[in-house]
């Protein structure tokens, strides 16, 4: 009984871990976690919005909603930003964020009902006109080194960090949620999007990998470090559980098997109970019901009709019991009244009468079954 609960517990842990580690995913569709509304909104604000594999030439904004680049590829993007561009990274655990000196220190969390509402807590062009920002509780909290300016402080870090690099800057967000279709219209998220992407020049949304780059090898390689640690801990817990619950090493233990009970022991035990309770009438009714059931089955008369009360069923003239009595009398050569008394008569009053009833029923059954052999 414990094994199903253990399996359900492991599945629940996997679901919780996936929900905490994944957060909203980036996309360009019309779903709640997509960014179609963001692209249309930026276009309505007069910005040139397009998708491309490489950053724009000259000043502009290059946005990475999902980033799978390695350290060398991330360094190339930071070098582009040094020439006067604005690099926006909404994947806080990417190598590009690390190249800008930004890392994660936890999750926003602790907001069970709806998104978290964060105040700017800084003075930068990105937060102009923003009083509150609505973010998902599963987004990350960021920390940066010297030179980085953190906005929307929470816990020991901030949700957004702007790091100047050369003539440009790198803007790292703790997650994609403020820019999604579900939250873009909440709080001052739209004004925040204008400040982040309206730095000047075209806005280009880049792919997770540069052209010609090989993706991560396998599913595990594409997971963030936190997810890999959780999977390793679950696997380790499963191994420990199997070791604890499994068979111990060493020589087998021989156990003495109890001797089997004789097949007739149960019959004798029940008989002794009936005898000690003086249940002669009940025992006689049990013998009669067993005989009637067997005879009905052998003669094809169907099951016995239910009794009207707690006592033994009485034969109804012209009914199913009368049919059984007449058929048995004809096959056995007995008088119908004797058969009726034997199958439906009163219960025995003494042990001698009970024994005699059993013998007569057995003899009747043998005569009926022997009539067609």
XYZ file of C-alpha atoms in Angstrom:
373
model
C 0.000 0.000 0.000
C 2.938 2.358 0.528
C 4.422 1.985 -2.957
C 1.698 3.980 -4.826
C 2.079 6.864 -2.358
C 5.845 6.884 -2.873
C 5.404 7.051 -6.655
C 2.834 9.844 -6.326
C 5.195 11.743 -4.033
C 8.030 11.529 -6.562
C 5.734 12.700 -9.380
C 4.492 15.611 -7.255
C 8.091 16.623 -6.500
C 8.910 16.572 -10.228
C 5.881 18.725 -11.062
C 6.688 21.266 -8.329
C 10.339 21.420 -9.349
C 9.423 21.914 -12.998
C 6.990 24.690 -12.112
C 9.512 26.509 -9.920
C 12.409 26.192 -12.331
C 10.680 26.824 -15.631
C 8.576 29.953 -15.152
C 6.892 31.533 -18.166
C 8.472 30.652 -21.483
C 9.202 33.106 -24.238
C 7.360 32.897 -27.510
C 5.837 34.977 -30.296
C 2.409 33.398 -30.362
C -0.848 34.709 -28.992
C -0.827 32.543 -25.863
C -0.566 33.982 -22.368
C 3.222 33.449 -22.269
C 3.815 34.693 -25.820
C 5.146 38.111 -26.851
C 2.924 38.947 -29.827
C 1.328 41.834 -27.921
C 4.790 43.247 -27.133
C 5.838 43.318 -30.783
C 2.596 44.940 -31.868
C 2.788 47.478 -29.059
C 6.344 48.504 -29.927
C 5.345 48.836 -33.578
C 2.392 51.043 -32.592
C 4.830 53.259 -30.634
C 6.676 53.996 -33.875
C 9.596 51.611 -33.416
C 10.926 49.386 -36.166
C 10.462 45.803 -34.955
C 11.732 42.718 -36.730
C 13.301 39.338 -36.133
C 16.825 38.593 -37.251
C 19.673 36.248 -36.418
C 22.248 39.020 -35.907
C 22.222 42.393 -34.127
C 21.373 45.502 -36.176
C 24.139 47.550 -37.791
C 24.870 50.669 -35.782
C 22.860 51.750 -32.738
C 19.811 49.661 -31.997
C 18.296 47.129 -29.590
C 18.997 43.413 -29.787
C 16.657 41.383 -27.552
C 17.147 37.795 -26.421
C 14.058 36.334 -24.787
C 15.657 32.886 -24.652
C 19.438 32.510 -24.833
C 21.407 29.281 -25.265
C 24.724 30.786 -26.358
C 28.031 29.678 -24.905
C 30.582 32.007 -23.320
C 32.368 32.866 -26.598
C 29.135 33.635 -28.422
C 27.927 35.721 -25.469
C 31.185 37.678 -25.539
C 30.573 38.605 -29.175
C 27.204 40.135 -28.275
C 28.680 42.125 -25.412
C 31.359 43.411 -27.813
C 28.572 44.566 -30.144
C 26.924 46.429 -27.250
C 30.213 48.195 -26.480
C 29.969 49.895 -29.865
C 26.796 51.739 -28.805
C 24.054 49.119 -28.922
C 21.558 48.039 -26.281
C 21.490 44.338 -25.492
C 18.344 43.148 -23.670
C 18.547 39.686 -22.079
C 15.383 38.196 -20.548
C 17.062 34.850 -19.782
C 18.805 35.523 -16.449
C 20.663 32.190 -16.278
C 22.256 32.535 -19.721
C 25.939 32.961 -20.479
C 25.207 36.384 -21.961
C 23.904 37.613 -18.603
C 26.969 36.151 -16.911
C 29.226 37.924 -19.453
C 27.667 41.201 -18.315
C 28.466 40.365 -14.690
C 24.876 39.505 -13.715
C 23.800 36.340 -11.898
C 20.750 34.989 -10.054
C 20.421 34.851 -6.266
C 16.946 33.397 -5.874
C 13.335 33.616 -6.956
C 10.758 36.360 -6.547
C 8.364 33.901 -4.849
C 5.933 34.367 -1.932
C 3.085 35.610 -4.122
C 0.425 32.935 -4.145
C -2.344 35.139 -5.565
C -1.469 36.907 -8.796
C 1.816 38.476 -9.905
C 4.232 40.331 -7.667
C 4.123 44.147 -7.750
C 7.582 45.754 -7.547
C 8.517 49.417 -7.181
C 11.424 50.837 -9.284
C 13.714 51.910 -6.440
C 16.155 53.486 -8.908
C 16.542 56.306 -11.438
C 17.355 55.045 -14.944
C 15.911 55.754 -18.404
C 14.334 52.285 -18.465
C 12.014 53.007 -15.500
C 10.874 56.490 -16.489
C 7.131 56.736 -15.830
C 7.024 53.343 -14.114
C 5.539 53.212 -10.625
C 4.948 49.450 -10.292
C 5.989 46.443 -12.343
C 3.986 43.195 -12.348
C 6.200 40.088 -12.555
C 5.644 36.373 -12.133
C 6.585 34.841 -8.780
C 8.743 32.259 -10.575
C 11.076 34.885 -12.057
C 14.624 35.320 -10.776
C 16.197 37.867 -8.474
C 19.443 39.292 -9.914
C 22.728 40.476 -8.466
C 25.526 42.259 -10.324
C 29.069 43.359 -9.772
C 30.500 46.878 -9.726
C 29.032 49.156 -12.359
C 25.618 47.496 -12.576
C 22.523 49.450 -11.549
C 19.752 47.346 -10.034
C 16.101 48.350 -10.255
C 12.959 46.877 -8.685
C 14.745 45.659 -5.558
C 13.534 42.515 -3.834
C 15.174 40.337 -1.179
C 18.944 40.610 -1.672
C 18.894 41.673 -5.308
C 16.847 43.307 -8.030
C 14.603 42.232 -10.888
C 16.336 44.380 -13.552
C 20.033 45.232 -13.824
C 21.519 47.703 -16.301
C 25.257 47.373 -16.883
C 27.058 50.031 -18.969
C 29.580 48.546 -21.427
C 31.617 50.928 -23.570
C 29.231 53.211 -25.425
C 26.283 50.878 -24.935
C 24.636 48.880 -22.214
C 23.331 45.426 -21.310
C 19.878 45.205 -19.705
C 19.217 41.903 -17.926
C 15.736 41.004 -16.687
C 14.862 38.415 -14.071
C 12.395 36.815 -16.471
C 10.198 37.251 -19.499
C 6.921 37.625 -17.582
C 6.525 41.469 -17.665
C 6.713 41.357 -21.472
C 4.255 38.495 -22.034
C 0.738 38.828 -23.381
C -0.665 38.002 -19.942
C 1.120 40.778 -18.017
C 1.999 43.472 -20.574
C -1.231 45.309 -19.799
C -0.808 45.006 -16.017
C 0.530 47.785 -13.758
C 3.094 49.899 -15.718
C 4.579 47.012 -17.713
C 3.879 48.690 -21.059
C 5.712 51.838 -19.965
C 8.617 49.677 -18.797
C 8.744 47.944 -22.196
C 8.891 51.353 -23.888
C 11.799 52.393 -21.706
C 13.744 49.166 -22.260
C 13.263 48.863 -26.044
C 12.984 52.542 -26.958
C 16.660 53.380 -26.552
C 16.905 54.300 -30.242
C 17.268 52.482 -33.529
C 15.501 49.318 -34.678
C 14.408 46.634 -32.257
C 15.602 43.184 -33.335
C 14.466 40.010 -31.585
C 17.189 37.410 -31.907
C 17.061 33.609 -31.824
C 18.318 31.497 -28.908
C 21.441 30.585 -30.926
C 23.427 32.414 -33.615
C 23.341 31.111 -37.197
C 25.234 27.867 -37.711
C 25.730 27.243 -33.987
C 25.099 23.780 -32.596
C 22.430 23.535 -29.941
C 22.901 21.955 -26.530
C 23.524 18.224 -26.566
C 20.503 16.388 -25.230
C 17.724 17.396 -22.887
C 19.894 17.531 -19.767
C 22.373 19.861 -21.440
C 19.603 22.376 -22.218
C 18.402 22.524 -18.616
C 19.623 25.260 -16.276
C 22.014 24.347 -13.503
C 19.267 24.457 -10.856
C 17.117 21.972 -12.755
C 20.039 19.588 -13.187
C 20.737 19.724 -9.438
C 17.079 18.933 -8.641
C 17.055 15.979 -11.054
C 20.277 14.658 -9.538
C 18.830 14.914 -6.027
C 15.650 13.075 -7.063
C 17.680 10.315 -8.714
C 19.897 10.019 -5.635
C 16.823 9.829 -3.382
C 15.355 7.067 -5.571
C 18.590 5.058 -5.347
C 18.727 5.448 -1.554
C 15.054 4.457 -1.243
C 15.621 1.353 -3.393
C 18.652 0.414 -1.299
C 16.782 0.849 1.990
C 13.689 -1.012 0.861
C 15.520 -3.691 -1.128
C 16.757 -7.096 -0.059
C 19.709 -7.131 2.303
C 22.974 -8.688 1.218
C 24.091 -11.917 2.818
C 23.051 -15.554 3.019
C 19.340 -16.290 2.534
C 17.315 -16.883 5.675
C 15.479 -20.191 5.696
C 12.046 -20.017 7.251
C 10.054 -22.984 8.416
C 6.818 -23.274 6.470
C 3.880 -24.197 8.708
C 2.326 -27.567 7.936
C -0.779 -27.294 5.727
C -4.160 -27.864 7.317
C -6.131 -30.933 6.220
C -8.798 -30.095 3.657
C -11.604 -31.303 5.922
C -10.468 -29.403 9.000
C -12.592 -26.352 8.131
C -15.690 -28.535 7.764
C -15.114 -30.101 11.168
C -14.461 -26.713 12.766
C -17.715 -25.243 11.425
C -19.618 -28.335 12.522
C -18.255 -27.990 16.047
C -19.388 -24.361 16.124
C -22.904 -25.292 15.013
C -22.998 -28.075 17.621
C -21.839 -25.828 20.474
C -24.449 -23.208 19.477
C -27.187 -25.896 19.173
C -27.988 -24.479 15.724
C -29.704 -27.654 14.522
C -32.484 -25.824 12.670
C -29.969 -23.530 10.920
C -27.776 -26.494 9.953
C -30.806 -28.337 8.579
C -31.857 -25.295 6.527
C -28.299 -25.036 5.191
C -28.420 -28.694 4.067
C -31.801 -28.183 2.403
C -30.719 -24.987 0.586
C -27.562 -26.694 -0.684
C -29.550 -29.684 -1.971
C -32.198 -27.504 -3.631
C -29.496 -25.354 -5.274
C -27.691 -28.398 -6.661
C -30.871 -30.061 -7.910
C -32.053 -26.865 -9.627
C -28.699 -26.525 -11.331
C -28.671 -30.143 -12.526
C -32.320 -30.035 -13.685
C -32.008 -26.610 -15.406
C -34.727 -24.975 -13.269
C -32.801 -21.751 -12.593
C -31.845 -20.169 -9.252
C -33.956 -20.518 -6.155
C -36.469 -17.658 -5.639
C -35.729 -15.337 -2.666
C -37.371 -16.180 0.641
C -40.141 -13.943 1.947
C -38.814 -13.979 5.523
C -35.948 -15.137 7.661
C -37.221 -18.690 8.000
C -36.959 -21.503 5.437
C -38.842 -20.808 2.201
C -42.164 -22.553 1.905
C -43.344 -24.062 -1.355
C -45.985 -22.025 -3.166
C -48.587 -24.144 -5.008
C -47.885 -23.937 -8.698
C -44.699 -21.957 -8.035
C -41.027 -22.641 -8.712
C -40.645 -24.724 -5.519
C -43.678 -26.873 -6.429
C -42.148 -27.479 -9.854
C -38.906 -28.618 -8.219
C -40.712 -30.985 -5.837
C -42.818 -32.569 -8.574
C -39.838 -32.985 -10.907
C -37.678 -34.538 -8.187
C -40.523 -36.868 -7.139
C -41.006 -38.046 -10.717
C -37.305 -38.730 -11.290
C -36.634 -40.371 -7.912
C -39.845 -42.398 -7.762
C -40.810 -40.856 -4.428
C -44.151 -39.503 -3.318
C -44.467 -35.736 -3.949
C -45.506 -35.028 -0.341
C -42.422 -36.833 0.972
C -40.188 -34.827 -1.341
C -41.971 -31.618 -0.322
C -41.438 -32.408 3.384
C -37.822 -33.334 2.798
C -36.936 -30.157 0.841
C -39.161 -27.636 2.659
C -40.149 -29.221 5.960
C -39.567 -27.931 9.503
C -36.104 -27.861 10.998
C -34.789 -30.805 13.000
C -35.228 -30.604 16.756
C -32.482 -33.059 17.761
C -29.093 -34.082 16.502
C -30.486 -37.464 15.484
C -33.102 -35.783 13.303
C -30.387 -33.577 11.741
C -28.280 -36.624 10.887
C -31.286 -38.406 9.457
C -32.201 -35.352 7.370
C -28.726 -35.211 5.922
C -28.825 -38.880 4.964
C -32.266 -38.587 3.348
C -31.233 -35.524 1.330
C -28.089 -37.263 0.098
C -30.099 -40.364 -0.848
C -32.637 -38.220 -2.702
C -29.885 -36.445 -4.627
C -28.305 -39.752 -5.629
C -31.621 -41.197 -6.876
C -32.327 -38.096 -8.957
C -28.853 -37.886 -10.471
C -28.824 -41.629 -11.091
C -32.158 -41.571 -12.924
C -30.547 -40.419 -16.191
C -27.261 -42.325 -15.972
